[in-house]
């Protein structure tokens, strides 16, 4: 399932962050349904997908929280049949669709418990704490550079 890929992607990013001392985060959105797919472009052909299901998945990503996997109510219902655990986020305004009930994918149930390797909310809390620590470290670094008369520019990219 694509859900397993999403969990593996989160684990890989965590490993990258630990090894590179970066703090990259992902927002992921998952939806299901019919799509149209094909190769477009004569000079530079590429494969693409279209449709309402794709648009809603994109909105799940764009309206979600960093570090979380957000899904629609219908996708939640299907994935629960496979043992996945969710936390209700609530209604989210989705362009062209109105208010949709959404859920955060927390993990996969193992013998009545959530497998901690999949835990989304726990990871989100840890990431927020790390962000606060990194921000204070960055402020200290900037203050040090300001005192020495040098200049430093910082950028952060989160997609």
XYZ file of C-alpha atoms in Angstrom:
159
model
C 0.000 0.000 0.000
C 1.021 3.601 -0.564
C 0.587 4.097 3.187
C 3.582 1.842 3.872
C 5.645 3.925 1.454
C 4.635 7.081 3.345
C 5.824 5.575 6.646
C 9.102 4.433 5.076
C 9.605 7.896 3.605
C 9.161 9.460 7.049
C 11.701 7.043 8.539
C 14.196 7.745 5.743
C 13.825 11.490 6.226
C 14.349 11.103 9.971
C 17.576 9.220 9.270
C 18.728 11.903 6.825
C 18.001 14.606 9.402
C 19.945 12.766 12.098
C 22.968 12.252 9.853
C 23.014 15.707 8.283
C 21.869 17.812 11.259
C 19.024 19.194 9.143
C 15.388 19.463 10.047
C 13.458 18.677 6.893
C 9.803 17.764 7.368
C 7.129 16.386 5.084
C 3.416 16.971 4.797
C 1.638 14.088 3.132
C -1.897 13.685 1.855
C -3.522 10.469 0.709
C -6.805 9.954 -1.111
C -8.192 7.222 -3.319
C -10.478 7.047 -6.324
C -10.568 7.074 -10.107
C -7.925 8.990 -12.048
C -6.956 9.664 -15.632
C -3.329 9.025 -16.521
C -1.165 9.268 -19.582
C 1.862 10.652 -21.348
C 1.575 14.270 -22.456
C 3.859 16.545 -24.419
C 5.358 16.147 -27.870
C 8.795 17.692 -27.333
C 9.267 16.716 -23.719
C 6.863 13.861 -22.988
C 6.100 13.048 -19.374
C 3.650 10.888 -17.492
C 0.969 12.685 -15.487
C -2.246 11.969 -13.605
C -5.424 14.066 -13.338
C -8.787 13.962 -11.707
C -10.797 14.817 -8.644
C -9.036 12.133 -6.574
C -5.650 13.667 -7.372
C -6.882 17.167 -6.527
C -8.277 16.045 -3.159
C -5.024 14.217 -2.310
C -3.150 17.423 -3.103
C -5.478 19.369 -0.801
C -4.923 16.797 1.953
C -1.207 17.519 1.690
C -1.490 21.296 1.467
C -3.897 21.645 4.414
C -2.145 19.091 6.622
C 0.415 19.620 9.374
C 4.118 19.099 8.820
C 5.120 15.600 9.861
C 1.602 14.208 9.446
C -0.227 12.088 6.897
C -3.723 13.480 6.333
C -6.482 11.469 4.650
C -10.139 11.890 3.755
C -12.949 10.216 5.662
C -13.510 7.662 2.892
C -9.828 6.741 2.724
C -9.741 6.460 6.520
C -12.664 4.000 6.465
C -10.948 1.776 3.901
C -7.551 1.808 5.629
C -9.113 0.963 9.000
C -10.067 -2.382 7.430
C -6.317 -3.033 7.082
C -5.579 -2.258 10.731
C -4.479 1.357 10.443
C -5.194 3.728 13.333
C -6.354 7.332 12.878
C -6.945 10.492 14.868
C -9.777 12.722 13.723
C -8.512 16.136 12.720
C -11.904 17.653 11.966
C -13.433 19.622 9.150
C -11.078 21.194 6.641
C -12.109 23.643 3.942
C -11.142 22.172 0.573
C -11.281 24.330 -2.547
C -14.028 23.127 -4.847
C -15.294 20.545 -2.324
C -16.397 22.557 0.721
C -15.823 21.175 4.211
C -14.331 17.666 4.374
C -13.851 15.575 7.496
C -10.181 14.610 7.660
C -8.035 12.290 9.747
C -4.366 11.930 10.600
C -2.879 8.500 10.076
C -1.289 7.544 13.404
C 0.027 4.060 12.775
C -0.832 0.445 12.276
C -2.388 -1.579 15.053
C -0.389 -4.570 16.269
C -2.268 -6.892 18.640
C -4.443 -4.040 19.890
C -1.579 -1.534 20.181
C -0.186 1.071 17.837
C 3.235 0.142 16.505
C 5.498 2.968 17.739
C 7.552 2.793 14.548
C 4.531 4.277 12.806
C 3.517 6.848 15.422
C 2.719 10.177 13.770
C 1.589 12.336 16.681
C 4.517 11.250 18.871
C 6.930 12.120 16.074
C 5.166 15.444 15.516
C 5.609 16.413 19.186
C 9.295 15.449 19.063
C 9.768 17.454 15.861
C 8.116 20.526 17.415
C 10.477 20.289 20.404
C 13.470 19.923 18.051
C 12.269 22.938 16.024
C 12.122 25.079 19.167
C 15.627 23.980 20.162
C 16.977 24.584 16.641
C 15.383 28.057 16.562
C 17.026 29.021 19.859
C 20.378 27.663 18.606
C 19.962 29.662 15.402
C 19.197 32.840 17.369
C 22.339 32.312 19.460
C 24.395 31.810 16.300
C 22.974 34.964 14.718
C 23.686 36.952 17.880
C 27.291 35.713 17.854
C 27.726 36.743 14.209
C 26.135 40.148 14.823
C 28.587 40.811 17.660
C 31.532 39.915 15.431
C 30.289 42.195 12.643
C 29.887 39.371 10.124
C 26.721 38.589 8.244
C 24.843 35.327 7.925
C 21.749 34.381 5.956
C 19.548 31.437 6.815
C 16.911 29.774 4.714
C 14.587 26.907 5.439
C 12.740 24.863 2.884
C 9.776 22.737 3.896
C 7.692 20.969 1.251
